[in-house]
CSV table of N, CA, C and O in Angstrom, one decimal:
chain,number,residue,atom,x,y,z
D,1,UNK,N,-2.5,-6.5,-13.6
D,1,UNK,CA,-2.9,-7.0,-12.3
D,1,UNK,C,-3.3,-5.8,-11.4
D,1,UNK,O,-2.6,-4.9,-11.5
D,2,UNK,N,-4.1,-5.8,-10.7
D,2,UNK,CA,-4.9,-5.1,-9.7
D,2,UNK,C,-4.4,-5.3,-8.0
D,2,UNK,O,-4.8,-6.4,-7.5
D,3,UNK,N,-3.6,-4.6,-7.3
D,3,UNK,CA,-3.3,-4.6,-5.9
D,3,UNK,C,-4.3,-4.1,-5.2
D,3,UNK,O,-4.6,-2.9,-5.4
D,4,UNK,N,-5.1,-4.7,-4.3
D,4,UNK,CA,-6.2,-4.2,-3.2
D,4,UNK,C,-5.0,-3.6,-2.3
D,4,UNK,O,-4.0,-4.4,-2.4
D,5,UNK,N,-4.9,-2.4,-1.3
D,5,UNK,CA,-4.6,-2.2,0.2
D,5,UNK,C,-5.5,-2.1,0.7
D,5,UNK,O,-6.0,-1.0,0.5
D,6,UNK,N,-6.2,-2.9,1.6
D,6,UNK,CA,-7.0,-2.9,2.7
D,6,UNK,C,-7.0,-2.1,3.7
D,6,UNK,O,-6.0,-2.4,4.2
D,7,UNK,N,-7.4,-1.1,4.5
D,7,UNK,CA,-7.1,-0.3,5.5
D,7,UNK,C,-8.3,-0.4,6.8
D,7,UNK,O,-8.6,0.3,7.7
D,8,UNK,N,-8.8,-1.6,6.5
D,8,UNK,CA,-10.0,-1.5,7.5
D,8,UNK,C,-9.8,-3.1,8.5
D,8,UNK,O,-9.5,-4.2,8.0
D,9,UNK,N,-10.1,-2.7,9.9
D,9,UNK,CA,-9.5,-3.9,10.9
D,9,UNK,C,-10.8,-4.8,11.0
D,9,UNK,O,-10.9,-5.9,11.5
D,10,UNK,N,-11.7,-4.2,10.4
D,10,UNK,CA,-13.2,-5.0,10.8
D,10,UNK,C,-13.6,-6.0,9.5
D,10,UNK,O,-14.3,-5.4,8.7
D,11,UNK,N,-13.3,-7.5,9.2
D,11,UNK,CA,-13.6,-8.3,8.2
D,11,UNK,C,-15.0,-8.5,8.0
D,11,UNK,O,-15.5,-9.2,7.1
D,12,UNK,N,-15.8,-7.8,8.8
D,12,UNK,CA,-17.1,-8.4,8.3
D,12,UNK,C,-17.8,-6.8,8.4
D,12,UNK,O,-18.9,-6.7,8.8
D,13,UNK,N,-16.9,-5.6,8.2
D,13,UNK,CA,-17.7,-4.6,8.1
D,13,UNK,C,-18.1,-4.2,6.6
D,13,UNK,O,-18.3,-5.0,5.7
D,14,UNK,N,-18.4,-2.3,6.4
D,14,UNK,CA,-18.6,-2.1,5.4
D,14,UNK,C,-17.3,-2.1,4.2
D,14,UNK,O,-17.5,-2.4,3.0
D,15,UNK,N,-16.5,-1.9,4.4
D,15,UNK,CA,-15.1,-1.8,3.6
D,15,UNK,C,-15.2,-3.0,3.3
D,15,UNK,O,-15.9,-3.2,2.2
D,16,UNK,N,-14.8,-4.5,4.0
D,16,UNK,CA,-15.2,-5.3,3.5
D,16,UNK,C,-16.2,-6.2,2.2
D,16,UNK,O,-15.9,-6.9,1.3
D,17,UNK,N,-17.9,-5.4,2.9
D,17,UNK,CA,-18.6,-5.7,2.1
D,17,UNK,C,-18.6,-4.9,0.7
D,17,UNK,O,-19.1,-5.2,-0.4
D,18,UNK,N,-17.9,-3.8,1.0
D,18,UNK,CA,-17.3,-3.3,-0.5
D,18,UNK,C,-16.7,-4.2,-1.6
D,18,UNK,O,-17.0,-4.6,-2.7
D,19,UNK,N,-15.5,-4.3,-0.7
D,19,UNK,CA,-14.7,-5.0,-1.2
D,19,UNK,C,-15.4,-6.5,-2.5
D,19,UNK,O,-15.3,-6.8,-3.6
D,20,UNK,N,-16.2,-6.9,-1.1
D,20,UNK,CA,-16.7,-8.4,-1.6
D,20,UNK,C,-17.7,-8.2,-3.3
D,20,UNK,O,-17.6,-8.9,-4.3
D,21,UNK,N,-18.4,-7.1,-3.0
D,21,UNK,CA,-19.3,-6.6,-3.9
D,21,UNK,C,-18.5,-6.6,-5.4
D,21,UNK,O,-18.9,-7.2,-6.4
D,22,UNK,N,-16.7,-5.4,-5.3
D,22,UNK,CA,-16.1,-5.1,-6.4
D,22,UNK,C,-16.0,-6.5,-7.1
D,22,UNK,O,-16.4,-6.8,-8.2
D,23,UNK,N,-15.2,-7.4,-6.2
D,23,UNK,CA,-14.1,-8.3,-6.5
D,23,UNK,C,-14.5,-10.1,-6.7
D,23,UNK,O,-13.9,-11.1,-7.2
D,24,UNK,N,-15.9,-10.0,-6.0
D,24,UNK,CA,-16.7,-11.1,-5.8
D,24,UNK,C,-16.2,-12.1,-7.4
D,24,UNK,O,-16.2,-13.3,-7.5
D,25,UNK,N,-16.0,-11.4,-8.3
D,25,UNK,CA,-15.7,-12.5,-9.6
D,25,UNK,C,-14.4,-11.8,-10.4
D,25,UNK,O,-14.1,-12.0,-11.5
D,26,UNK,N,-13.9,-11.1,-9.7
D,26,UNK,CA,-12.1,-10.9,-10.1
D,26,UNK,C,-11.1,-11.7,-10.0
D,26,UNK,O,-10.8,-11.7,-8.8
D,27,UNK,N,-10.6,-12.2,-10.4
D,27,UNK,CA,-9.6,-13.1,-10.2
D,27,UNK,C,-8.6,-12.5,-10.4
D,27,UNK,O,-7.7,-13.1,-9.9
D,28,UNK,N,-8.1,-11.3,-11.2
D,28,UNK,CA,-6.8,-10.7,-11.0
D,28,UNK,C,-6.5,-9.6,-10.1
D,28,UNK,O,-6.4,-8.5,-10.4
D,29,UNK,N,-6.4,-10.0,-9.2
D,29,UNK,CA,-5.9,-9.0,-8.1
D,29,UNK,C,-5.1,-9.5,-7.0
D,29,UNK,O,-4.9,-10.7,-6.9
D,30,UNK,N,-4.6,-8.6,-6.3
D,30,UNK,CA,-4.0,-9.7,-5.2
D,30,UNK,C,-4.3,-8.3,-3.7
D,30,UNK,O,-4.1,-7.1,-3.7
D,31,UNK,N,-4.7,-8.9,-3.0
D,31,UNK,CA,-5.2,-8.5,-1.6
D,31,UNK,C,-4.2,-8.4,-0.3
D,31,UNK,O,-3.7,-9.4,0.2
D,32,UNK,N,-4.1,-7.3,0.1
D,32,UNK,CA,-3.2,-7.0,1.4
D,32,UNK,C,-4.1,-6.1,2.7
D,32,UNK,O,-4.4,-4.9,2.9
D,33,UNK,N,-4.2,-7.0,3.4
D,33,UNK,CA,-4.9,-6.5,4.5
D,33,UNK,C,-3.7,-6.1,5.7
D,33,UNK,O,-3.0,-6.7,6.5
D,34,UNK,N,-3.9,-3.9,5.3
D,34,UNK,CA,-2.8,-3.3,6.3
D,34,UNK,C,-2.5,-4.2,7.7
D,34,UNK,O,-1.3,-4.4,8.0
D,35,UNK,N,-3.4,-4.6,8.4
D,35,UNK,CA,-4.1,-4.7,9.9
D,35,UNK,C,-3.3,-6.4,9.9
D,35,UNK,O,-3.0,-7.0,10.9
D,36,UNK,N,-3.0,-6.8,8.9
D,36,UNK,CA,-2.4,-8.3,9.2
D,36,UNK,C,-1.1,-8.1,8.7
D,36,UNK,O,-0.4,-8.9,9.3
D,37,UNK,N,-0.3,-7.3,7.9
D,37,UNK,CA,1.0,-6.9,7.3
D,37,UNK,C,1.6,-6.5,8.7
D,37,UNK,O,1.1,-5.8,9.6
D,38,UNK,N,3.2,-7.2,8.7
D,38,UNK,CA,4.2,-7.1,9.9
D,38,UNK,C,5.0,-5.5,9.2
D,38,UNK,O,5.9,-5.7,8.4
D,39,UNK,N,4.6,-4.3,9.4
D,39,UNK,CA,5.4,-3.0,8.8
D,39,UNK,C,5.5,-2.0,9.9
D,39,UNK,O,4.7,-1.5,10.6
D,40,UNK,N,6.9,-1.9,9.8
D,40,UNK,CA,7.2,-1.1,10.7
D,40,UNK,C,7.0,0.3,10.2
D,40,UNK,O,7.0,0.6,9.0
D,41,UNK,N,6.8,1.3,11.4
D,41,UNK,CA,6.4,2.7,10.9
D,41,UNK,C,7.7,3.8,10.7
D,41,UNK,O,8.5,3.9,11.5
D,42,UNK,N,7.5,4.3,9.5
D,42,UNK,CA,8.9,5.4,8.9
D,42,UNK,C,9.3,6.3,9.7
D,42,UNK,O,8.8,7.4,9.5
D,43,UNK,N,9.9,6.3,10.4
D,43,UNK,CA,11.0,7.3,11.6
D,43,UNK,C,11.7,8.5,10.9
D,43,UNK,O,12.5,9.3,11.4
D,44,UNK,N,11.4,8.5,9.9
D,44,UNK,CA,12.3,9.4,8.9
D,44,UNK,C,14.0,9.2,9.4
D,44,UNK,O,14.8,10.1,9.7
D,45,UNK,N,14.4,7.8,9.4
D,45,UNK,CA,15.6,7.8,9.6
D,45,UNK,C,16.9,8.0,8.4
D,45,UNK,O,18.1,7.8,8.6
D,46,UNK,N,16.2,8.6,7.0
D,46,UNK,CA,17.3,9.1,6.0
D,46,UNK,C,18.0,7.8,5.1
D,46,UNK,O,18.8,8.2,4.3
D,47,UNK,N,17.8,6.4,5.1
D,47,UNK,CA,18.2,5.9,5.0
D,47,UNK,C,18.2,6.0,3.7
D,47,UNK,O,19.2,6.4,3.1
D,48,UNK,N,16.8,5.7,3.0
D,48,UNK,CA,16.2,5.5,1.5
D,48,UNK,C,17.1,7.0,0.8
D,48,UNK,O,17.2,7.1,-0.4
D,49,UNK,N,17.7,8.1,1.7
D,49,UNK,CA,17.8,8.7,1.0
D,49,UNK,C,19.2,8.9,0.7
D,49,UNK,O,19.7,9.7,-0.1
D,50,UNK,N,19.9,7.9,1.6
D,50,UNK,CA,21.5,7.5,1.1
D,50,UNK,C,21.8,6.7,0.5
D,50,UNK,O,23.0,6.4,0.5
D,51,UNK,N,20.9,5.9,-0.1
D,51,UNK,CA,20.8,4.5,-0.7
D,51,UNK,C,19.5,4.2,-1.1
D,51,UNK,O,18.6,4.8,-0.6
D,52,UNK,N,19.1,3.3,-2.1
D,52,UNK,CA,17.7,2.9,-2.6
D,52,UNK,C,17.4,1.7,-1.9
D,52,UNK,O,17.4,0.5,-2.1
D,53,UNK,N,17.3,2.3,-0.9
D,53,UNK,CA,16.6,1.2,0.7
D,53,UNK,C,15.9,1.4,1.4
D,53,UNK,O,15.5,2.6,1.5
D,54,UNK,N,15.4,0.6,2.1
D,54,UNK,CA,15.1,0.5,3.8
D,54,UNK,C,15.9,-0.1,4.6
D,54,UNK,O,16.5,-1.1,4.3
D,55,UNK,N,15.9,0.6,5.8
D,55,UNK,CA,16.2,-0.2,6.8
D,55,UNK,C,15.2,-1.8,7.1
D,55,UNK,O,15.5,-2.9,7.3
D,56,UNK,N,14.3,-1.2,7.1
D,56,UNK,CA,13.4,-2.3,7.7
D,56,UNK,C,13.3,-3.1,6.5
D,56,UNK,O,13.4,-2.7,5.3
D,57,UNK,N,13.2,-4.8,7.0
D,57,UNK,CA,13.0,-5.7,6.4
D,57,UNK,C,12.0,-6.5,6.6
D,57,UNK,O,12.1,-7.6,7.1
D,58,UNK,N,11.0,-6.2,6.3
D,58,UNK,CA,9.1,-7.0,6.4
D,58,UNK,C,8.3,-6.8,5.8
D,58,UNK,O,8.8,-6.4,4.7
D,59,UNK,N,7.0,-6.9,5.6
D,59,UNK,CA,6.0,-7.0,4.9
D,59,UNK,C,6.2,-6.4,3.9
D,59,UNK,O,6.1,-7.0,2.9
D,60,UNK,N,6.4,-4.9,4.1
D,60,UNK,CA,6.5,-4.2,2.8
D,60,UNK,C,7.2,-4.0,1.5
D,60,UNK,O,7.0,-3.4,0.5
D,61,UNK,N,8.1,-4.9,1.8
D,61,UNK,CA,9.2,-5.5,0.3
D,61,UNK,C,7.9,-5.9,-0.5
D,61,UNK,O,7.4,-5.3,-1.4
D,62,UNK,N,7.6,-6.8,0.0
D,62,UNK,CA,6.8,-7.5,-0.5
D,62,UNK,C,5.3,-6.9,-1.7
D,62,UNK,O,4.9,-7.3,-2.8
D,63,UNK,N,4.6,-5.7,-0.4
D,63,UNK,CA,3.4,-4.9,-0.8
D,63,UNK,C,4.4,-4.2,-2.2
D,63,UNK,O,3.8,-4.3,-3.2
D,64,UNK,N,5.8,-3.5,-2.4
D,64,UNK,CA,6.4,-2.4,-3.1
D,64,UNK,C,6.4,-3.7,-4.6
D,64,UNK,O,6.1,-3.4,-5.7
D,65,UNK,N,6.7,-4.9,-4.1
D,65,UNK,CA,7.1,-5.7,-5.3
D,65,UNK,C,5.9,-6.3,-5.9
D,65,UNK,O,6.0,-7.0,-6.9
D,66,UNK,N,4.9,-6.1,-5.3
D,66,UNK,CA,3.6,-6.4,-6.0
D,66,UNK,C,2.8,-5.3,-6.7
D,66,UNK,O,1.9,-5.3,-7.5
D,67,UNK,N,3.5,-4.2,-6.0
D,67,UNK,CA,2.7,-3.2,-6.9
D,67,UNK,C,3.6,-2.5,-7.9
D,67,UNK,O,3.3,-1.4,-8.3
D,68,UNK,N,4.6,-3.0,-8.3
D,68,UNK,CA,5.5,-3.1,-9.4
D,68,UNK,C,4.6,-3.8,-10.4
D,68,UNK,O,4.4,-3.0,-11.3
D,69,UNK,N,4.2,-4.7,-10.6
D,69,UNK,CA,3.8,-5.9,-11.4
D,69,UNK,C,2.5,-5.3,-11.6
D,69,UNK,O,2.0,-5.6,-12.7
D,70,UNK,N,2.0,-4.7,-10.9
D,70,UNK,CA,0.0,-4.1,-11.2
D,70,UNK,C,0.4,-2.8,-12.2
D,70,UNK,O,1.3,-2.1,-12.4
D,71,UNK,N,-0.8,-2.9,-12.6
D,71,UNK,CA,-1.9,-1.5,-13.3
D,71,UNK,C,-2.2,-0.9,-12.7
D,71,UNK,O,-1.8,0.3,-12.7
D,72,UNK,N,-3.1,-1.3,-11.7
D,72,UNK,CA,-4.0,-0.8,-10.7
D,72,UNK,C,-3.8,-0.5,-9.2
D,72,UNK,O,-4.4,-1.4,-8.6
D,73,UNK,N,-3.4,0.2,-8.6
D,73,UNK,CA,-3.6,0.2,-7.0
D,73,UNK,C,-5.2,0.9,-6.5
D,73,UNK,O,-5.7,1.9,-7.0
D,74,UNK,N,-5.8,0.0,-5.5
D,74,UNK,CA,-6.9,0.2,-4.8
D,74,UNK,C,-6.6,0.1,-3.7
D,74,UNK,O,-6.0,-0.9,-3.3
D,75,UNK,N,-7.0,1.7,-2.6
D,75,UNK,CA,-7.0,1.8,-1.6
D,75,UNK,C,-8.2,1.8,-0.7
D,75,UNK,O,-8.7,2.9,-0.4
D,76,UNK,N,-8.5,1.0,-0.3
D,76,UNK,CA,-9.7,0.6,0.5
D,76,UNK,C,-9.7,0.9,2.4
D,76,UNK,O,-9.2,0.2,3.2
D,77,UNK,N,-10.2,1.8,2.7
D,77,UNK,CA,-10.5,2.3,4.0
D,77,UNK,C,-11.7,2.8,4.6
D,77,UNK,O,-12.4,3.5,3.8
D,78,UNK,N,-12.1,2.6,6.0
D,78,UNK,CA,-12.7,3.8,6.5
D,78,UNK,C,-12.2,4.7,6.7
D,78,UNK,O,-11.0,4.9,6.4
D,79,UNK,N,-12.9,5.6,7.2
D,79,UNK,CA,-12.1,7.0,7.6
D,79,UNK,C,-12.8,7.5,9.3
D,79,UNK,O,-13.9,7.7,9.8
D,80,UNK,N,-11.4,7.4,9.6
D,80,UNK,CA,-11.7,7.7,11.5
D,80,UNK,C,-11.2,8.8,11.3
D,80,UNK,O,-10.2,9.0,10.7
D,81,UNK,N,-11.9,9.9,11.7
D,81,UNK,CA,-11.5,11.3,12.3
D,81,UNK,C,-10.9,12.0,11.1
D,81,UNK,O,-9.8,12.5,11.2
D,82,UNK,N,-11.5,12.0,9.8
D,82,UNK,CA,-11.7,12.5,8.8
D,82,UNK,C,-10.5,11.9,7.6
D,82,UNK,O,-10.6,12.3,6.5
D,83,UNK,N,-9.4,10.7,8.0
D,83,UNK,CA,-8.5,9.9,7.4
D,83,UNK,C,-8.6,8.6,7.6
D,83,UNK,O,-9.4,7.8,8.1
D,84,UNK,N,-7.2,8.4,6.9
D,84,UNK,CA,-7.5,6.7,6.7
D,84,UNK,C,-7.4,6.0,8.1
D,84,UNK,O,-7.2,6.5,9.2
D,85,UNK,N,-7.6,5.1,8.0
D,85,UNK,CA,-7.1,4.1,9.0
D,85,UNK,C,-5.8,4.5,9.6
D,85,UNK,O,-5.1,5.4,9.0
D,86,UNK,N,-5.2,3.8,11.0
D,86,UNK,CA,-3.5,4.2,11.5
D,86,UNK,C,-2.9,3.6,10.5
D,86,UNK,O,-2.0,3.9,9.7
D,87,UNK,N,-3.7,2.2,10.5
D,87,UNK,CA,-2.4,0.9,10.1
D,87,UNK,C,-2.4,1.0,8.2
D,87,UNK,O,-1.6,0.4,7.5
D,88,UNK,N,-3.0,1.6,8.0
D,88,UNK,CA,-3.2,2.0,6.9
D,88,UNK,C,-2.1,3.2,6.2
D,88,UNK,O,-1.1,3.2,5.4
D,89,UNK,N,-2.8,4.2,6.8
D,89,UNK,CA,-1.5,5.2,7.1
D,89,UNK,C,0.0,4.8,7.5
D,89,UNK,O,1.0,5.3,6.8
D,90,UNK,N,0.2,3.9,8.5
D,90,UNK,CA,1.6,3.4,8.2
D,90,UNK,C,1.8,2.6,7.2
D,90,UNK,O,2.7,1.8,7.6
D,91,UNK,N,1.5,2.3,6.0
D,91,UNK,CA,2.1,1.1,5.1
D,91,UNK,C,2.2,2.5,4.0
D,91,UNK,O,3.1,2.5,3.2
D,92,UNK,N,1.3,3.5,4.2
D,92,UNK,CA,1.8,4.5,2.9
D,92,UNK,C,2.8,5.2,3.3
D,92,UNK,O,3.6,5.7,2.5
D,93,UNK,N,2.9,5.5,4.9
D,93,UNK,CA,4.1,7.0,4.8
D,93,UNK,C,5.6,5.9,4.3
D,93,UNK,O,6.7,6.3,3.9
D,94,UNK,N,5.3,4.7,4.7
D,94,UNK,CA,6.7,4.0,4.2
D,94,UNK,C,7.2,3.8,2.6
D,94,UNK,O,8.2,3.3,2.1
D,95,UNK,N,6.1,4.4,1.9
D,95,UNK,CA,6.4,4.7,0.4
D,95,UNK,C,7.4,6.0,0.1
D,95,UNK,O,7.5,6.4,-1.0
D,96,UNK,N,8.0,6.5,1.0
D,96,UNK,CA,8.9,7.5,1.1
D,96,UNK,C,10.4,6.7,0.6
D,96,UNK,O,11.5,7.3,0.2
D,97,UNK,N,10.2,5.7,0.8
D,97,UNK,CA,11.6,4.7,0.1
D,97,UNK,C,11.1,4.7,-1.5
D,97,UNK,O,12.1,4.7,-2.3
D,98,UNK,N,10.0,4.7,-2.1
D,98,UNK,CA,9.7,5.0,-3.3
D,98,UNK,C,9.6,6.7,-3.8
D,98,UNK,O,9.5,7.1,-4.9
D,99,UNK,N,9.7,7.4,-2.8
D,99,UNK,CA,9.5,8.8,-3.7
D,99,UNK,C,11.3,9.0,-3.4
D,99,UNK,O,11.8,9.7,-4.3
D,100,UNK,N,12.2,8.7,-2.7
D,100,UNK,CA,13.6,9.0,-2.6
D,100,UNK,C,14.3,8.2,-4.1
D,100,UNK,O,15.1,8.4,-5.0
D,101,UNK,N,13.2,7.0,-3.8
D,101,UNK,CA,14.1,6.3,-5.5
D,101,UNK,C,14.5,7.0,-6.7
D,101,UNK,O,15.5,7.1,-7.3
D,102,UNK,N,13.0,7.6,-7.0
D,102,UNK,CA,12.9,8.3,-7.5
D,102,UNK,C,13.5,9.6,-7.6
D,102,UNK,O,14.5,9.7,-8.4
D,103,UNK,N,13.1,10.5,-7.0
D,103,UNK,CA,13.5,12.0,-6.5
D,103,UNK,C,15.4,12.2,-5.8
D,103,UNK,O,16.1,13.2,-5.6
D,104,UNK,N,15.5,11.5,-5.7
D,104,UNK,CA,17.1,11.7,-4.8
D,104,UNK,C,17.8,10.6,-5.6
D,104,UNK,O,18.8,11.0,-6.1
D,105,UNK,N,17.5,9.7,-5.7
D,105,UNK,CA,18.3,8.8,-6.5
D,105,UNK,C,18.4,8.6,-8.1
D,105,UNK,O,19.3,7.9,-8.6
D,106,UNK,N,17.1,9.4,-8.9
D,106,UNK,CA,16.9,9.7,-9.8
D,106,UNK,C,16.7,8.2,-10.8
D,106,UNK,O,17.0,8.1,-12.0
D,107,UNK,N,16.2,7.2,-10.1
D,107,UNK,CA,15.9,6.0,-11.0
D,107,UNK,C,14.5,5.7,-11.5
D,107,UNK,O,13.4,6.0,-11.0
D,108,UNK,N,14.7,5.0,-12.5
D,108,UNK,CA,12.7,5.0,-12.9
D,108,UNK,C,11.9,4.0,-12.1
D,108,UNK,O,12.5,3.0,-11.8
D,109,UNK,N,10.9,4.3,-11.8
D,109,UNK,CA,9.7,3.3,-10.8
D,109,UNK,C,8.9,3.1,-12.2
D,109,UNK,O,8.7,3.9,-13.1
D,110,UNK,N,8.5,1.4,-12.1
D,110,UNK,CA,7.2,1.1,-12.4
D,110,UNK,C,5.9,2.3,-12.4
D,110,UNK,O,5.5,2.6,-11.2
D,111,UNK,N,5.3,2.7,-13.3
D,111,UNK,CA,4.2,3.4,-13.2
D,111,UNK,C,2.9,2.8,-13.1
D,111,UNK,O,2.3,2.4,-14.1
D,112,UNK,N,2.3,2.8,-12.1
D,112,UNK,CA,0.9,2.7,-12.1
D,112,UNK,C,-0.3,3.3,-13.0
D,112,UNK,O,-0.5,4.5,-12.7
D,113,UNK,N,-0.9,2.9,-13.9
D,113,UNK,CA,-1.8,3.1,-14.6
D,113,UNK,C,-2.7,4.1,-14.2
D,113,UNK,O,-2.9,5.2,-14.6
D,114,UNK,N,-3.6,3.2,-13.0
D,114,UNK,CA,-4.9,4.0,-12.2
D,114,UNK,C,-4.6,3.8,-10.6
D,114,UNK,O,-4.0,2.9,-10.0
D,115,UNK,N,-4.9,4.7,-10.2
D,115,UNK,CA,-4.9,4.9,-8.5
D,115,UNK,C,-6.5,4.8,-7.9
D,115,UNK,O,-7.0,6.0,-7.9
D,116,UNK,N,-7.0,4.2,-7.6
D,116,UNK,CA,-8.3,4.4,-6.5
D,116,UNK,C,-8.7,4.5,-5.2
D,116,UNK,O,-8.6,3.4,-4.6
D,117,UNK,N,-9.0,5.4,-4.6
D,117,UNK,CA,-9.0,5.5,-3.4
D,117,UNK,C,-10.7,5.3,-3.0
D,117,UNK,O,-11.5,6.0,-3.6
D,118,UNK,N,-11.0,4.6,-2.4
D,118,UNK,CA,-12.6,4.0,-2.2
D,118,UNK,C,-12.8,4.1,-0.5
D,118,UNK,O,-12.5,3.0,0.1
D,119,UNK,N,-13.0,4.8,0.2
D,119,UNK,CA,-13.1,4.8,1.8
D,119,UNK,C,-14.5,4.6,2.0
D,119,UNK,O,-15.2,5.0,1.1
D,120,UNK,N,-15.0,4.1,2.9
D,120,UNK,CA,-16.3,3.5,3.5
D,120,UNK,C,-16.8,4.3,4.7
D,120,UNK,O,-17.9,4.0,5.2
């Protein structure tokens, strides 16, 4: 399975029309548009790193447990002022509960196959 992240706030821009172009006859993927995801942004409050957690409980359980189940993550953005999107950028720095899993807690993560990063 294939995870789209979306990082662009404009549905009928170019990211979009990217998008529509790749995926127009894909049926395995599943689509997360940052800009509609309820995720709070990582404070570096230490938590993930005393426990294999978060504090926060929202959208992003959800993004972590679907990209368990993929091959593939696609990261889809414009780029304002030479990076990704904000809201975009907040859904990755909260992957810091996955590199502590890992790295401090020493347990195995699902591996992703391919990584793509496609900005518009």
């Amino acid at each position: 399975m294939i995870t789209v992240l979306n990082g662009s706030p404009n549905q009928k821009g170019h990211t979009n029309q990217l998008y529509q172009a790749l995926f127009n006859n894909h049926t395995e993927h599943i689509r997360f548009d940052a800009y509609q995801m309820d995720v709070k942004p990582c404070d570096d409050c230490k938590v993930c790193d005393h426990k294999p957690d978060c504090k926060f409980t929202d959208d992003h359980q959800t993004l972590l447990k679907t990209i368990d189940r993929s091959h593939t993550l696609i990261l889809l953005s414009p780029v304002y002022f030479g990076t990704f999107s904000d809201q975009l950028l907040k859904v990755i720095n909260r992957f810091q509960q996955r590199f502590a899993y890992k790295h401090t807690h020493h347990k195995k993560t699902p591996a992703l196959k391919h990584l793509y990063i496609i900005t518009t």
